mmCIF file of C-alpha atoms and ligand atoms in Angstrom:
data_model
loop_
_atom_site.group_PDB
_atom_site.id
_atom_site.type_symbol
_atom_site.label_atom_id
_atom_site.label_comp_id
_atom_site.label_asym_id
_atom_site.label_seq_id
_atom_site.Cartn_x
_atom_site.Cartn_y
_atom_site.Cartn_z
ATOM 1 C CA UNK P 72 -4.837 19.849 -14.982
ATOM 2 C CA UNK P 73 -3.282 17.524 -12.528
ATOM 3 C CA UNK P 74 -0.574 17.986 -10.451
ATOM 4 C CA UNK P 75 2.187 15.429 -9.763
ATOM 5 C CA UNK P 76 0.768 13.249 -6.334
ATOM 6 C CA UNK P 77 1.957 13.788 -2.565
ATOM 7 C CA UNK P 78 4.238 10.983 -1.806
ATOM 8 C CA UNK P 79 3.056 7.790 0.631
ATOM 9 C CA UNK P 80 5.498 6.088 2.678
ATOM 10 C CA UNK P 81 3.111 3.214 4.325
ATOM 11 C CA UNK P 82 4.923 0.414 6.791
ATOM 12 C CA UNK P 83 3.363 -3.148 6.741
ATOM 13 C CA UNK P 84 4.350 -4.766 10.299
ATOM 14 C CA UNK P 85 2.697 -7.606 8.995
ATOM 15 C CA UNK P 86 2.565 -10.139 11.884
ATOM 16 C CA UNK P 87 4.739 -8.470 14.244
ATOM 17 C CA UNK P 88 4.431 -6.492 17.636
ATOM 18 C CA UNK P 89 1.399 -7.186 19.463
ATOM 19 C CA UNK P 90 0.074 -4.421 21.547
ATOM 20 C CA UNK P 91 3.316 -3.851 23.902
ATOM 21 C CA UNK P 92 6.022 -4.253 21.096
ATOM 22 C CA UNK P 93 3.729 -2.116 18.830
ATOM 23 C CA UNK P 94 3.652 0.458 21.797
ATOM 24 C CA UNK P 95 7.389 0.723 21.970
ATOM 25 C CA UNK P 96 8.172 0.674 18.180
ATOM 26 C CA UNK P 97 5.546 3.339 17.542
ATOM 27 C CA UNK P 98 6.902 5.785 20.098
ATOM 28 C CA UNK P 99 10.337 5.367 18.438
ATOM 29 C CA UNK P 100 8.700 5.731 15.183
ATOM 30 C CA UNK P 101 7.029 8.764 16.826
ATOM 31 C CA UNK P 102 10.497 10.390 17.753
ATOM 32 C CA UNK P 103 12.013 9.861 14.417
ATOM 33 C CA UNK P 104 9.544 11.311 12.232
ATOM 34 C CA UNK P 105 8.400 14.522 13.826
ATOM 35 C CA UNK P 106 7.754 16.170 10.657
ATOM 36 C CA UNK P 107 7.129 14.898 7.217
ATOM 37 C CA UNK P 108 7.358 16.276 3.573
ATOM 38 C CA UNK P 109 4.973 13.343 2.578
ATOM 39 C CA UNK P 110 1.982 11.376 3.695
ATOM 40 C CA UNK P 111 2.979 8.650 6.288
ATOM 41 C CA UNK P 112 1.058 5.475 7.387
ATOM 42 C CA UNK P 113 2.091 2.556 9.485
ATOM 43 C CA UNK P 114 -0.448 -0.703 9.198
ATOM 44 C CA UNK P 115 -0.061 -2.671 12.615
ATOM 45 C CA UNK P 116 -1.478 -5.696 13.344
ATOM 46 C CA UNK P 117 -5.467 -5.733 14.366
ATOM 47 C CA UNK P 118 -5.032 -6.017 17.842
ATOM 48 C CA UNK P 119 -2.302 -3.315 18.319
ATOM 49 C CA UNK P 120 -4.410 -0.541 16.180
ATOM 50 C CA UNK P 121 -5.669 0.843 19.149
ATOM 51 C CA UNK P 122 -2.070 1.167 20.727
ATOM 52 C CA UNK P 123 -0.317 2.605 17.766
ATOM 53 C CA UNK P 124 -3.078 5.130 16.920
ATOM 54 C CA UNK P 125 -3.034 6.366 20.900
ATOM 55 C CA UNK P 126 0.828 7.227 20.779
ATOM 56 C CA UNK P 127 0.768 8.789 17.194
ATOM 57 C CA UNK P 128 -1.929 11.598 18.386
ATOM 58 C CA UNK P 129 -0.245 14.799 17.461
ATOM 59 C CA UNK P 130 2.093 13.323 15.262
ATOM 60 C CA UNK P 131 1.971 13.250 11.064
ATOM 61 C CA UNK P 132 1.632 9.425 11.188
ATOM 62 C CA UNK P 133 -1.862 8.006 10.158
ATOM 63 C CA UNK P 134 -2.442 4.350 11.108
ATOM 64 C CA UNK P 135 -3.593 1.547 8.722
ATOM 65 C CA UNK P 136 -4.790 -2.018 8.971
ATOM 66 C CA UNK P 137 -3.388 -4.908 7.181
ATOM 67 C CA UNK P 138 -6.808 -6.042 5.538
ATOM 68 C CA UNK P 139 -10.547 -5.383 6.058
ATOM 69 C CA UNK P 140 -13.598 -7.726 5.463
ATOM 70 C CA UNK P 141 -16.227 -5.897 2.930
ATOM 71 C CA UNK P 142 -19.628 -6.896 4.854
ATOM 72 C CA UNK P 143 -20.293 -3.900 7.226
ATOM 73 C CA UNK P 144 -21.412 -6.873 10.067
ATOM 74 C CA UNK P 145 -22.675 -10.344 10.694
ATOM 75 C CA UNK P 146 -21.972 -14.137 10.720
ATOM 76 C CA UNK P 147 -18.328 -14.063 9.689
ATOM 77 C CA UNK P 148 -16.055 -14.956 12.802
ATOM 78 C CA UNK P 149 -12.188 -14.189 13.180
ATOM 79 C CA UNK P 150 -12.923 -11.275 10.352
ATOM 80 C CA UNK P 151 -13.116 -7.028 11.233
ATOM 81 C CA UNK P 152 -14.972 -5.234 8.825
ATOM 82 C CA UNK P 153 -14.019 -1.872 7.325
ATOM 83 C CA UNK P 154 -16.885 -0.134 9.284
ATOM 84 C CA UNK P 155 -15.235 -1.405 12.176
ATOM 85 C CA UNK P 156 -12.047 -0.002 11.683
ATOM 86 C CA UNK P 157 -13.218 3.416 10.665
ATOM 87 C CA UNK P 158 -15.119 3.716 13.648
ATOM 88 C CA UNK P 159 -11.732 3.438 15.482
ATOM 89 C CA UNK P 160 -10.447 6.345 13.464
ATOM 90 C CA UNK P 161 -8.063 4.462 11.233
ATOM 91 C CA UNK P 162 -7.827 6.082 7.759
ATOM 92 C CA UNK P 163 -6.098 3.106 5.739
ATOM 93 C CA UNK P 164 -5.977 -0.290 5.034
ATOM 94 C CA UNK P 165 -4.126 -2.845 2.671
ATOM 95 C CA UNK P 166 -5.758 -5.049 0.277
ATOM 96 C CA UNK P 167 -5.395 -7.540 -1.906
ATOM 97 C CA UNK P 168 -1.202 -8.071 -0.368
ATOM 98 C CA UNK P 169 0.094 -11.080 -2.529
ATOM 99 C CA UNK P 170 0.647 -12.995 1.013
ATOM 100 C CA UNK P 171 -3.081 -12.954 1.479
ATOM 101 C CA UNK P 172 -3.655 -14.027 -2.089
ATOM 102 C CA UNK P 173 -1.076 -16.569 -2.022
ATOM 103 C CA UNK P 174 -1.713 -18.384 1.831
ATOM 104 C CA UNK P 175 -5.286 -17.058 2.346
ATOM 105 C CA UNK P 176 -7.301 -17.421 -0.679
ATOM 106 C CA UNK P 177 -8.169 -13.619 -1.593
ATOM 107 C CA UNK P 178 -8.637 -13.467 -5.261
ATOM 108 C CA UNK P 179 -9.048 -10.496 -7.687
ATOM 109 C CA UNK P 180 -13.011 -10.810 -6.958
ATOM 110 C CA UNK P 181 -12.342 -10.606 -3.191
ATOM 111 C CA UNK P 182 -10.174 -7.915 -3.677
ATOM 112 C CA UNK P 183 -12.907 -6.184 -5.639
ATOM 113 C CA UNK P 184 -15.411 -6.342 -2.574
ATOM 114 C CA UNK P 185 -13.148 -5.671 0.273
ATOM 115 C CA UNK P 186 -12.485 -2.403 -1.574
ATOM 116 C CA UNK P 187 -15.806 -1.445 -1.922
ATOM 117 C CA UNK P 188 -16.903 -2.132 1.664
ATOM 118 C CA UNK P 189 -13.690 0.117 2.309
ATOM 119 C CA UNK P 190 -14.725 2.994 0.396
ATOM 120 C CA UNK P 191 -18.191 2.621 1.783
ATOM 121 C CA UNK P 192 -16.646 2.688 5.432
ATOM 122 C CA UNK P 193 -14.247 6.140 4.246
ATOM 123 C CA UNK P 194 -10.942 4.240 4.156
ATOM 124 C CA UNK P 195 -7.971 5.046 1.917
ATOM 125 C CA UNK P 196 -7.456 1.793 0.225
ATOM 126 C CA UNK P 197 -3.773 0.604 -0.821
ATOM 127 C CA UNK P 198 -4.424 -1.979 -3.117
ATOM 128 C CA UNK P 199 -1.446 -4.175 -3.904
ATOM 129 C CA UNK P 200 -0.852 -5.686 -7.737
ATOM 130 C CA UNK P 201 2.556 -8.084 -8.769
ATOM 131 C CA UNK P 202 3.128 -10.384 -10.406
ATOM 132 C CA UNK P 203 5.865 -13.884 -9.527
ATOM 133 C CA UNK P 204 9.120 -14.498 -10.614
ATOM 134 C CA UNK P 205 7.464 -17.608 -13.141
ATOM 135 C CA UNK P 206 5.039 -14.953 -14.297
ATOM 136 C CA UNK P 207 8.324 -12.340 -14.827
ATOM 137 C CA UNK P 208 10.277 -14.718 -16.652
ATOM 138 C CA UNK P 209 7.030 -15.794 -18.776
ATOM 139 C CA UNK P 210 6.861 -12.223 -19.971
ATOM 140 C CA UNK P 211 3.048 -12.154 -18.596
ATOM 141 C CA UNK P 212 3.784 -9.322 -15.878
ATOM 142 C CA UNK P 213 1.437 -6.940 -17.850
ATOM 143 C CA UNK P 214 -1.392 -9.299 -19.074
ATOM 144 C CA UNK P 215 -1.277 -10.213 -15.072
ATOM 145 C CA UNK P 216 -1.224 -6.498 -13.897
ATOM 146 C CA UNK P 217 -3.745 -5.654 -16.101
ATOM 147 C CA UNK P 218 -6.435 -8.250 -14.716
ATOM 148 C CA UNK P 219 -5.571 -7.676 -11.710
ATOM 149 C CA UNK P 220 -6.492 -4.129 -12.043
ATOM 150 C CA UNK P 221 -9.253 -4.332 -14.173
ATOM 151 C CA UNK P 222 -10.279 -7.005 -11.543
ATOM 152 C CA UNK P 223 -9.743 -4.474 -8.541
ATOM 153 C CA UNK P 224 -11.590 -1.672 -9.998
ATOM 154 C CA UNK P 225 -14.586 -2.888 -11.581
ATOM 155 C CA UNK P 226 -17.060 -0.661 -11.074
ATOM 156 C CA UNK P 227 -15.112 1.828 -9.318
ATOM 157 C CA UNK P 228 -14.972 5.438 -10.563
ATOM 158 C CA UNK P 229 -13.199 8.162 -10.560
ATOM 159 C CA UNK P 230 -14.319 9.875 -8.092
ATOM 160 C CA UNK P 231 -13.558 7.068 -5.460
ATOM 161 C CA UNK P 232 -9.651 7.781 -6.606
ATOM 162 C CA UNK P 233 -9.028 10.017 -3.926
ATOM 163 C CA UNK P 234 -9.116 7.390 -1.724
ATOM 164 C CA UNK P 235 -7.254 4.563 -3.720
ATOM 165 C CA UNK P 236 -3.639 4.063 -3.588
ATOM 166 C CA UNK P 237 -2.046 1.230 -5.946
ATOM 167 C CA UNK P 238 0.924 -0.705 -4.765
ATOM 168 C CA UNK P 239 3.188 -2.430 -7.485
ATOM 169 C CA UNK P 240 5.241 -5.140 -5.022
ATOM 170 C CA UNK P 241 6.673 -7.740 -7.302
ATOM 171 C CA UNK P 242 6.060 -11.296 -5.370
ATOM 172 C CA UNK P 243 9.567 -12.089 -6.088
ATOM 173 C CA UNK P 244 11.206 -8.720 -4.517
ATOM 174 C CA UNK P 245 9.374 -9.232 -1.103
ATOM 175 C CA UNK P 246 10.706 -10.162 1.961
ATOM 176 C CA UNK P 247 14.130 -11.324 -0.269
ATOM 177 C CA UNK P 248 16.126 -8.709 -0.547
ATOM 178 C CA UNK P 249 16.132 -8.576 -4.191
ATOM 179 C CA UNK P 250 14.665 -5.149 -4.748
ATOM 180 C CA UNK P 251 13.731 -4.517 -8.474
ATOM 181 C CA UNK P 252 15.499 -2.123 -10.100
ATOM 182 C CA UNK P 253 14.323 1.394 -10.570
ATOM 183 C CA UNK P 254 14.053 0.594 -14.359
ATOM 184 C CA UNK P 255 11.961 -2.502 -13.680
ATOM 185 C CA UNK P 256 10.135 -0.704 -11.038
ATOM 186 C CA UNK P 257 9.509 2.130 -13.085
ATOM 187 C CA UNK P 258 8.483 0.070 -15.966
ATOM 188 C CA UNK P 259 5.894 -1.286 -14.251
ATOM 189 C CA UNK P 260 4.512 1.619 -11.994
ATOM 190 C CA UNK P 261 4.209 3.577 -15.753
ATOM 191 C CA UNK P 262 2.430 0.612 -17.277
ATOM 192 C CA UNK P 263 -0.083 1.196 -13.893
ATOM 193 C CA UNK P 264 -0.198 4.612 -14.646
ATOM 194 C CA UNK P 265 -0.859 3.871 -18.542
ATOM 195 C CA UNK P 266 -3.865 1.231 -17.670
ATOM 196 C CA UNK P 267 -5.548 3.514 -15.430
ATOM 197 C CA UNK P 268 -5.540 6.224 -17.777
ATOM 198 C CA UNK P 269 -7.445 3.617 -20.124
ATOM 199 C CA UNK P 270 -9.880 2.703 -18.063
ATOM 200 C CA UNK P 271 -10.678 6.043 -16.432
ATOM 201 C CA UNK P 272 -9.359 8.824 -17.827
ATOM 202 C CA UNK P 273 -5.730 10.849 -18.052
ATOM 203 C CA UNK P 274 -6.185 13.553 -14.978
ATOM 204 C CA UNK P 275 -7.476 10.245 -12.870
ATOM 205 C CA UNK P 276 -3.981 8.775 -13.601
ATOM 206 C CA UNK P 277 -1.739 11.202 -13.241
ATOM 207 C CA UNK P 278 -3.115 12.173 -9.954
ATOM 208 C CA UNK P 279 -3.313 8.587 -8.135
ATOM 209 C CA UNK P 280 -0.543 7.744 -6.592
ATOM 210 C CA UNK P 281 1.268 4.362 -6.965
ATOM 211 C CA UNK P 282 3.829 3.138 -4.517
ATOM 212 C CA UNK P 283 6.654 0.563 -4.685
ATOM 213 C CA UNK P 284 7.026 -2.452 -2.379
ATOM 214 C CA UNK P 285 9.726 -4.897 -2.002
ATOM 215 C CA UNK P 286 12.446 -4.803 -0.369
ATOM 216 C CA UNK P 287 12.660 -0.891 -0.191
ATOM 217 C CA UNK P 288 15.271 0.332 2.580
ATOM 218 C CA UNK P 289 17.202 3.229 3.767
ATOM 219 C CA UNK P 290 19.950 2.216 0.806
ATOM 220 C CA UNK P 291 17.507 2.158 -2.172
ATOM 221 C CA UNK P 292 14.940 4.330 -1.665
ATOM 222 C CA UNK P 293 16.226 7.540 -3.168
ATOM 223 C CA UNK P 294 16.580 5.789 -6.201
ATOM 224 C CA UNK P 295 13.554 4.251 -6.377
ATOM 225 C CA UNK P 296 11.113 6.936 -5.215
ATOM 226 C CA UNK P 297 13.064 9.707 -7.950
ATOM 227 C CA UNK P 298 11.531 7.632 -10.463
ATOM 228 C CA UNK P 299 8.848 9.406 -12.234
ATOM 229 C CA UNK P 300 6.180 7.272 -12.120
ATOM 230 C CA UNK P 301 6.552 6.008 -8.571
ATOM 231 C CA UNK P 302 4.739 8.170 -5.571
ATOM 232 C CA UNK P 303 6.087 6.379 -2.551
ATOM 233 C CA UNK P 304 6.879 3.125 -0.580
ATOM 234 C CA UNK P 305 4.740 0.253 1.205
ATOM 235 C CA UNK P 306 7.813 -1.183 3.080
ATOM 236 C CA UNK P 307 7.717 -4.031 5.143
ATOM 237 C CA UNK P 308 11.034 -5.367 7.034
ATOM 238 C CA UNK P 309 12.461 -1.876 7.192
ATOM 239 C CA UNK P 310 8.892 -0.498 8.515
ATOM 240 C CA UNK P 311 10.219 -2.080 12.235
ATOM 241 C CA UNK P 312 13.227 0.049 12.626
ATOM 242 C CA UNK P 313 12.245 3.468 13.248
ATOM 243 C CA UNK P 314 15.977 4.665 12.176
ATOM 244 C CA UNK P 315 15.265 3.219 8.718
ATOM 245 C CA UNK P 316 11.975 3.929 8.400
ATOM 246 C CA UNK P 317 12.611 7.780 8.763
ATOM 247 C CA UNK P 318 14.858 7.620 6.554
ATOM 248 C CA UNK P 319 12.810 6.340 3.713
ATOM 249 C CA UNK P 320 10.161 8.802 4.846
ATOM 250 C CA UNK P 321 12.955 11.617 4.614
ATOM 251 C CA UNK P 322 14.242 10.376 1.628
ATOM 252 C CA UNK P 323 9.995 10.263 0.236
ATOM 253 C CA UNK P 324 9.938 14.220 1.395
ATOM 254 C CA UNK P 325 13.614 15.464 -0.830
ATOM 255 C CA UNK P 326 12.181 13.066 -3.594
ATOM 256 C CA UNK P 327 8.740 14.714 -3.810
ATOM 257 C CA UNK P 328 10.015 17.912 -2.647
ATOM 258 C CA UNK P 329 12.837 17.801 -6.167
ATOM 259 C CA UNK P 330 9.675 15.997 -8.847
HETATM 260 P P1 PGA S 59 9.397 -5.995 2.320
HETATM 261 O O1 PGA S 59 7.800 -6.167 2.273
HETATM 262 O O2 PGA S 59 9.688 -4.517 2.331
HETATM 263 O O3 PGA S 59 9.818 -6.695 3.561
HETATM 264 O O4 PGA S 59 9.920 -6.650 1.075
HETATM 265 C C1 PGA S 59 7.000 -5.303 1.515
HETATM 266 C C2 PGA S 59 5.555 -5.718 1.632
HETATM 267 O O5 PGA S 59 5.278 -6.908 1.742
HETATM 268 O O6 PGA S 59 4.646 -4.864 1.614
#
């Protein structure tokens, strides 16, 4: 029997805060959330991993990267590989985020490796699925879901779930301010729930967790993360304002705390 997942509240910075903005942001971050009722991860740039993971020593927050390459080494300049990343202690990292499908080529296939090189490496993987507004008002959002999970997880089994966290962030609810509603987010996080449970099995779907993204905030959250199917956040904008940010975590912590 499975029990209901530990929420995930996991900031994107995206590009924002090098190394000394990072700093500064992280030690407010660091202040605000000095105790948690939920798993917490904050995904800085590369270059200010090191920085973020130095001030959150002692603290519940885990530090993530924005993407990984899936070779371990070699001839592939401007990319760090998940091996790379776990030897500097980081425990997760974000694939497959529609902005790096839609400006910088990843595909389902890519997707598919740069998991496997992550699971290889020991990272928790926070794989993002959504579909477009076009593809909403075409009615395709689950025949696109489902490829792009079948796509992400081929050849992936259960086992390796313990280390795989699914994001639903509709395309068209990112970065806008158009936050889908909890019965539209719901919708879809069950329908993710439903598909893994086909191609794995029942206890491997009830017990991975899938998060929301798009446009969460302070204001929505509580909403959003009491639906039943959803197990936490990846929030972006309101990931750089610490104030905010607790408060989603907070909000993560009475949600899972009343499911
Ligand atoms: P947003 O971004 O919260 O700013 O909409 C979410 C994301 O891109 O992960």
């Amino acid at each position: 029997m499975s029990t209901k997942p530990r929420f995930l509240i996991a900031g994107n910075w995206k590009m924002n805060k090098g190394p000394n903005d990072a700093k500064a942001l992280a030690s407010e971050l660091k202040a605000a959330v000095t105790k948690a009722n939920c798993d917490v991860a904050v995904c800085p740039p590369f270059i200010s991993l090191q920085a973020v993971s130095a001030v959150f020593e002692g603290s519940p927050i885990e530090v993530g990267a924005q993407n990984c390459h899936f070779e371990k080494s070699g001839a592939f300049t401007g990319e760090i590989s998940a091996a790379m990343l776990s030897d500097m202690g980081i425990k997760y990292v974000i694939l497959g985020h529609s902005e790096r499908r839609a400006m910088f080529g990843e595909t389902n296939e890519s997707v598919s490796l740069r998991l496997k090189g992550a699971l290889t490496a020991g990272l928790k993987s926070i794989v993002c699925v959504g579909e477009t507004l076009e593809e909403r008002q075409s009615g395709v959002t689950e025949k696109l879901l489902t490829e792009q999970l079948d796509a992400a997880f081929n050849g992936i089994v259960p086992g390796d779930f313990d280390k795989i966290v699914i994001a639903y962030e509709p395309v068209w609810a990112i970065g806008t301010g158009q936050t889908a509603t909890d019965e539209q987010a719901e919708a879809a996080c069950a329908f993710i729930r439903k598909h893994i449970a086909k191609l794995f099995d029942a206890d491997t779907a009830a017990a991975v967790r899938v998060l929301y993204g798009g446009s969460m905030n302070a204001g929505n959250a509580a909403g959003l993360l009491s639906c039943p199917n959803i197990n936490g956040g990846l929030i972006g904008g309101a990931s750089l304002k610490a104030a905010d940010f607790a408060a989603i975590v907070e909000a993560a912590g009475n949600a899972g705390a009343n499911s």
